[in-house]
Amino acid sequence: MHATTRRTLLKALSGAAALAATGRSFGAAKITPDARSALIVVDVQNCFVTGGTLPVKGGEEVVPVINKLAVGFQNIVVTQDWHTPGHASFASTHQGKKPFETTKLSYGTQVLWPDHCVQGTDDAALHKGLLLPTAQIIIRKGFHKEMDSYSAFDEADHKTATGLAGYLKARGIKTLYITGLATDFCVAWTAMDARKAGFEVYVIEDATRAIDLNGSLAAAWKSMSAKGVKRIQSSDLA
Ligand code: VGL
Ligand code: ZN
């Protein structure tokens, strides 16, 4: 075989291997969400974008990506981080603590955040650019003053349910496509709890942005992968 031909062939093969490693094969048909699929839009709120109280770098960039994805879904669930004033996850609630430090609460280690997403404030409102007229339910979470809830399914004690799993099951939904903010906190915890609840779960990477606190983004992808969460791009959907 001619050396150039062989090089080209090897290059093509390694490309195919790289694609296979992502779980999507070369030339695979695009995913078409069906009646048993739902798009989950996590915490795309003013608090988590530029100008908000806990801004995620580039957070607002997910908005056009999510709007475009939403057109292809028959079922859409929106979540909002929805804290009481003086919430246990706020550094300001704990004497001598600063944002991004940790503390021990009854359910384990809690990262302490700046005051954010307080119920009823403009900071907690959904981003104005989100165009989700067909969204069917908004799940608010983190409203128990003494307990955080990154996950849209289970609060931080891993016992208290938000009711989302029951809602989705009652509606016959089997497959979830998760987007929003932040990849390494509320998106990751939602994705992993969704697996625990028995759903097939995809995270659409380019429809998320991360906080990335002390390597939390890489750790989150590793944990999600170990639980069978699939990592895809918005271009993988029809
Ligand atoms: C979130 C930190 C604190 C999130 C919520 O939506 O990822 N992160 N509260
Ligand atoms: Zn929060």
Short mmCIF file of C-alpha atoms and ligand atoms in Angstrom, two decimals:
data_model
loop_
_atom_site.label_atom_id
_atom_site.label_comp_id
_atom_site.label_asym_id
_atom_site.label_seq_id
_atom_site.Cartn_x
_atom_site.Cartn_y
_atom_site.Cartn_z
CA MET A 1 0.00 0.00 0.00
CA HIS A 2 1.23 3.50 -0.82
CA ALA A 3 2.49 5.34 2.27
CA THR A 4 0.17 8.32 1.74
CA THR A 5 -2.87 6.05 1.34
CA ARG A 6 -1.92 4.21 4.52
CA ARG A 7 -1.53 7.46 6.45
CA THR A 8 -4.93 8.63 5.26
CA LEU A 9 -6.49 5.30 6.21
CA LEU A 10 -4.90 5.35 9.67
CA LYS A 11 -6.11 8.89 10.22
CA ALA A 12 -9.65 7.92 9.24
CA LEU A 13 -9.56 4.91 11.56
CA SER A 14 -8.33 6.91 14.57
CA GLY A 15 -11.03 9.47 13.90
CA ALA A 16 -13.65 6.73 13.93
CA ALA A 17 -12.21 5.36 17.19
CA ALA A 18 -12.37 8.81 18.78
CA LEU A 19 -16.01 9.14 17.74
CA ALA A 20 -16.83 5.64 18.99
CA ALA A 21 -15.30 6.59 22.36
CA THR A 22 -17.92 9.32 22.71
CA GLY A 23 -20.62 6.70 22.21
CA ARG A 24 -21.70 8.16 18.87
CA SER A 25 -20.49 6.25 15.84
CA PHE A 26 -19.12 7.78 12.67
CA GLY A 27 -21.90 8.98 10.42
CA ALA A 28 -24.56 8.07 13.02
CA ALA A 29 -28.05 9.38 12.39
CA LYS A 30 -29.00 12.39 14.42
CA ILE A 31 -31.09 11.92 17.55
CA THR A 32 -34.75 12.83 17.12
CA PRO A 33 -36.49 13.38 20.47
CA ASP A 34 -39.82 11.54 20.66
CA ALA A 35 -42.93 11.76 22.84
CA ARG A 36 -41.10 9.87 25.60
CA SER A 37 -38.16 12.32 25.67
CA ALA A 38 -37.87 15.56 27.61
CA LEU A 39 -35.53 18.53 27.46
CA ILE A 40 -34.54 19.66 30.96
CA VAL A 41 -33.44 23.30 31.21
CA VAL A 42 -31.59 23.73 34.50
CA ASP A 43 -31.37 27.10 36.27
CA VAL A 44 -30.98 29.47 33.31
CA GLN A 45 -31.64 32.41 35.63
CA ASN A 46 -30.33 35.93 35.98
CA CYS A 47 -28.33 34.89 39.08
CA PHE A 48 -26.14 32.56 37.01
CA VAL A 49 -25.34 34.84 34.06
CA THR A 50 -23.18 37.95 33.70
CA GLY A 51 -24.48 40.60 36.09
CA GLY A 52 -26.04 38.03 38.43
CA THR A 53 -25.13 37.22 42.03
CA LEU A 54 -23.36 33.91 41.20
CA PRO A 55 -22.31 34.38 37.58
CA VAL A 56 -21.17 31.34 35.63
CA LYS A 57 -18.59 32.29 33.00
CA GLY A 58 -20.39 32.53 29.64
CA GLY A 59 -23.66 31.41 31.25
CA GLU A 60 -25.78 33.50 28.90
CA GLU A 61 -24.24 31.72 25.89
CA VAL A 62 -26.43 28.67 26.54
CA VAL A 63 -29.61 30.64 25.82
CA PRO A 64 -29.57 30.58 21.97
CA VAL A 65 -28.40 26.94 22.00
CA ILE A 66 -31.29 25.91 24.28
CA ASN A 67 -33.85 27.96 22.31
CA LYS A 68 -32.84 26.14 19.14
CA LEU A 69 -32.95 22.70 20.81
CA ALA A 70 -36.36 23.43 22.33
CA VAL A 71 -38.03 23.54 18.90
CA GLY A 72 -37.40 19.78 18.55
CA PHE A 73 -38.95 18.73 21.90
CA GLN A 74 -42.54 17.82 22.73
CA ASN A 75 -41.73 17.89 26.45
CA ILE A 76 -39.75 20.58 28.24
CA VAL A 77 -39.07 20.92 31.98
CA VAL A 78 -37.58 24.13 33.38
CA THR A 79 -35.95 24.41 36.80
CA GLN A 80 -35.21 27.39 39.03
CA ASP A 81 -32.87 27.62 41.99
CA TRP A 82 -35.23 29.21 44.52
CA HIS A 83 -33.70 29.99 47.89
CA THR A 84 -35.15 31.60 50.99
CA PRO A 85 -33.39 34.70 52.36
CA GLY A 86 -30.77 33.49 54.87
CA HIS A 87 -30.52 30.10 53.13
CA ALA A 88 -28.13 27.49 54.59
CA SER A 89 -26.09 27.48 51.33
CA PHE A 90 -25.25 31.18 51.66
CA ALA A 91 -21.87 32.07 53.19
CA SER A 92 -23.51 35.13 54.77
CA THR A 93 -25.66 32.81 56.91
CA HIS A 94 -22.57 31.34 58.62
CA GLN A 95 -20.47 33.54 60.86
CA GLY A 96 -16.88 33.94 59.71
CA LYS A 97 -17.47 32.12 56.40
CA LYS A 98 -16.70 33.46 52.95
CA PRO A 99 -18.21 32.44 49.61
CA PHE A 100 -16.66 29.31 48.05
CA GLU A 101 -15.52 27.96 51.44
CA THR A 102 -17.27 24.86 52.79
CA THR A 103 -19.04 23.95 56.00
CA LYS A 104 -20.58 20.82 57.50
CA LEU A 105 -24.36 20.67 57.59
CA SER A 106 -26.57 17.82 58.82
CA TYR A 107 -26.45 16.11 55.38
CA GLY A 108 -22.71 16.54 54.77
CA THR A 109 -20.28 19.06 53.31
CA GLN A 110 -21.88 22.12 51.80
CA VAL A 111 -20.11 24.60 49.52
CA LEU A 112 -21.03 28.12 50.63
CA TRP A 113 -22.12 30.53 47.93
CA PRO A 114 -22.77 34.23 47.66
CA ASP A 115 -26.44 35.04 48.36
CA HIS A 116 -28.15 34.07 45.08
CA CYS A 117 -31.51 33.24 43.48
CA VAL A 118 -33.64 34.52 46.36
CA GLN A 119 -37.32 33.69 45.86
CA GLY A 120 -39.25 36.37 44.00
CA THR A 121 -36.28 38.60 43.15
CA ASP A 122 -35.34 39.62 39.61
CA ASP A 123 -32.04 37.78 40.20
CA ALA A 124 -34.01 34.52 40.51
CA ALA A 125 -36.11 35.12 37.38
CA LEU A 126 -35.51 33.07 34.25
CA HIS A 127 -33.21 34.72 31.68
CA LYS A 128 -35.35 36.99 29.50
CA GLY A 129 -33.86 35.59 26.30
CA LEU A 130 -35.15 32.06 26.96
CA LEU A 131 -37.86 31.22 24.45
CA LEU A 132 -39.66 28.19 25.80
CA PRO A 133 -43.36 28.75 25.10
CA THR A 134 -44.02 25.00 25.04
CA ALA A 135 -42.38 24.27 28.43
CA GLN A 136 -44.86 22.35 30.56
CA ILE A 137 -43.60 22.56 34.13
CA ILE A 138 -41.27 24.68 36.23
CA ILE A 139 -39.65 22.87 39.16
CA ARG A 140 -38.35 25.15 41.88
CA LYS A 141 -35.72 23.73 44.21
CA GLY A 142 -33.60 24.74 47.17
CA PHE A 143 -36.58 26.32 48.92
CA HIS A 144 -36.07 24.50 52.22
CA LYS A 145 -34.12 27.01 54.31
CA GLU A 146 -31.90 24.43 56.01
CA MET A 147 -31.10 22.30 52.95
CA ASP A 148 -29.66 22.88 49.49
CA SER A 149 -30.76 21.10 46.33
CA TYR A 150 -28.45 21.11 43.32
CA SER A 151 -30.47 18.25 41.87
CA ALA A 152 -33.91 18.75 40.37
CA PHE A 153 -34.84 15.28 41.75
CA ASP A 154 -33.50 14.86 45.28
CA GLU A 155 -32.49 17.48 47.81
CA ALA A 156 -29.06 17.41 49.48
CA ASP A 157 -30.10 14.84 52.12
CA HIS A 158 -30.67 12.38 49.23
CA LYS A 159 -34.08 11.61 50.78
CA THR A 160 -36.37 14.57 50.18
CA ALA A 161 -37.88 14.36 46.67
CA THR A 162 -38.87 17.35 44.56
CA GLY A 163 -41.50 15.23 42.80
CA LEU A 164 -39.91 15.52 39.35
CA ALA A 165 -39.24 11.77 38.98
CA GLY A 166 -42.87 10.98 39.73
CA TYR A 167 -44.07 13.65 37.32
CA LEU A 168 -41.89 12.38 34.47
CA LYS A 169 -42.81 8.73 35.13
CA ALA A 170 -46.51 9.53 35.30
CA ARG A 171 -46.15 11.13 31.88
CA GLY A 172 -44.37 8.12 30.40
CA ILE A 173 -41.08 9.94 29.83
CA LYS A 174 -38.01 7.70 29.60
CA THR A 175 -35.17 9.78 28.15
CA LEU A 176 -33.82 13.11 29.39
CA TYR A 177 -31.65 15.65 27.60
CA ILE A 178 -30.14 17.95 30.21
CA THR A 179 -28.95 21.51 29.54
CA GLY A 180 -28.32 24.68 31.55
CA LEU A 181 -26.27 25.90 34.50
CA ALA A 182 -24.01 24.93 36.02
CA THR A 183 -22.52 21.81 34.39
CA ASP A 184 -20.58 20.79 37.52
CA PHE A 185 -23.29 21.46 40.09
CA CYS A 186 -26.99 21.52 39.28
CA VAL A 187 -26.68 19.91 35.83
CA ALA A 188 -24.40 17.10 37.08
CA TRP A 189 -26.44 16.33 40.20
CA THR A 190 -29.66 16.38 38.19
CA ALA A 191 -28.15 14.04 35.57
CA MET A 192 -26.85 11.57 38.16
CA ASP A 193 -30.09 11.49 40.14
CA ALA A 194 -31.97 10.99 36.88
CA ARG A 195 -29.89 7.86 36.25
CA LYS A 196 -30.64 6.69 39.80
CA ALA A 197 -34.33 7.16 39.07
CA GLY A 198 -33.99 4.94 35.99
CA PHE A 199 -33.99 7.41 33.11
CA GLU A 200 -31.74 7.31 30.05
CA VAL A 201 -29.72 10.51 30.36
CA TYR A 202 -27.83 12.72 27.95
CA VAL A 203 -26.06 15.96 28.90
CA ILE A 204 -25.76 18.34 25.96
CA GLU A 205 -22.34 19.81 26.69
CA ASP A 206 -22.46 22.94 24.53
CA ALA A 207 -25.82 23.84 26.12
CA THR A 208 -24.13 24.03 29.55
CA ARG A 209 -21.48 26.19 31.24
CA ALA A 210 -19.53 25.40 34.41
CA ILE A 211 -18.46 27.09 37.65
CA ASP A 212 -15.30 24.88 37.80
CA LEU A 213 -14.35 25.27 41.45
CA ASN A 214 -11.10 23.38 42.31
CA GLY A 215 -11.41 20.95 39.40
CA SER A 216 -15.13 20.35 39.91
CA LEU A 217 -15.87 20.24 36.16
CA ALA A 218 -13.52 17.36 35.34
CA ALA A 219 -14.69 15.53 38.48
CA ALA A 220 -18.33 16.00 37.48
CA TRP A 221 -17.83 14.54 33.99
CA LYS A 222 -16.01 11.58 35.50
CA SER A 223 -18.78 10.90 38.04
CA MET A 224 -21.50 11.37 35.41
CA SER A 225 -19.76 8.98 33.02
CA ALA A 226 -19.40 6.36 35.79
CA LYS A 227 -23.19 6.51 36.28
CA GLY A 228 -23.94 6.06 32.59
CA VAL A 229 -24.72 9.67 31.70
CA LYS A 230 -23.96 10.23 28.01
CA ARG A 231 -22.11 13.37 26.89
CA ILE A 232 -23.30 14.77 23.57
CA GLN A 233 -23.35 18.06 21.62
CA SER A 234 -26.36 19.99 20.36
CA SER A 235 -25.29 19.09 16.81
CA ASP A 236 -26.01 15.41 17.64
CA LEU A 237 -29.73 16.23 17.72
CA ALA A 238 -31.82 16.62 14.60
C1 VGL B 1 -26.05 26.11 41.47
C2 VGL B 1 -24.47 26.62 43.04
C3 VGL B 1 -25.44 27.01 43.92
C4 VGL B 1 -26.36 25.63 40.08
C5 VGL B 1 -27.04 26.49 42.35
O1 VGL B 1 -27.44 25.96 39.55
O2 VGL B 1 -25.50 24.92 39.51
N1 VGL B 1 -24.78 26.17 41.83
N2 VGL B 1 -26.74 26.95 43.56
ZN ZN B 2 -28.22 27.69 44.82
#
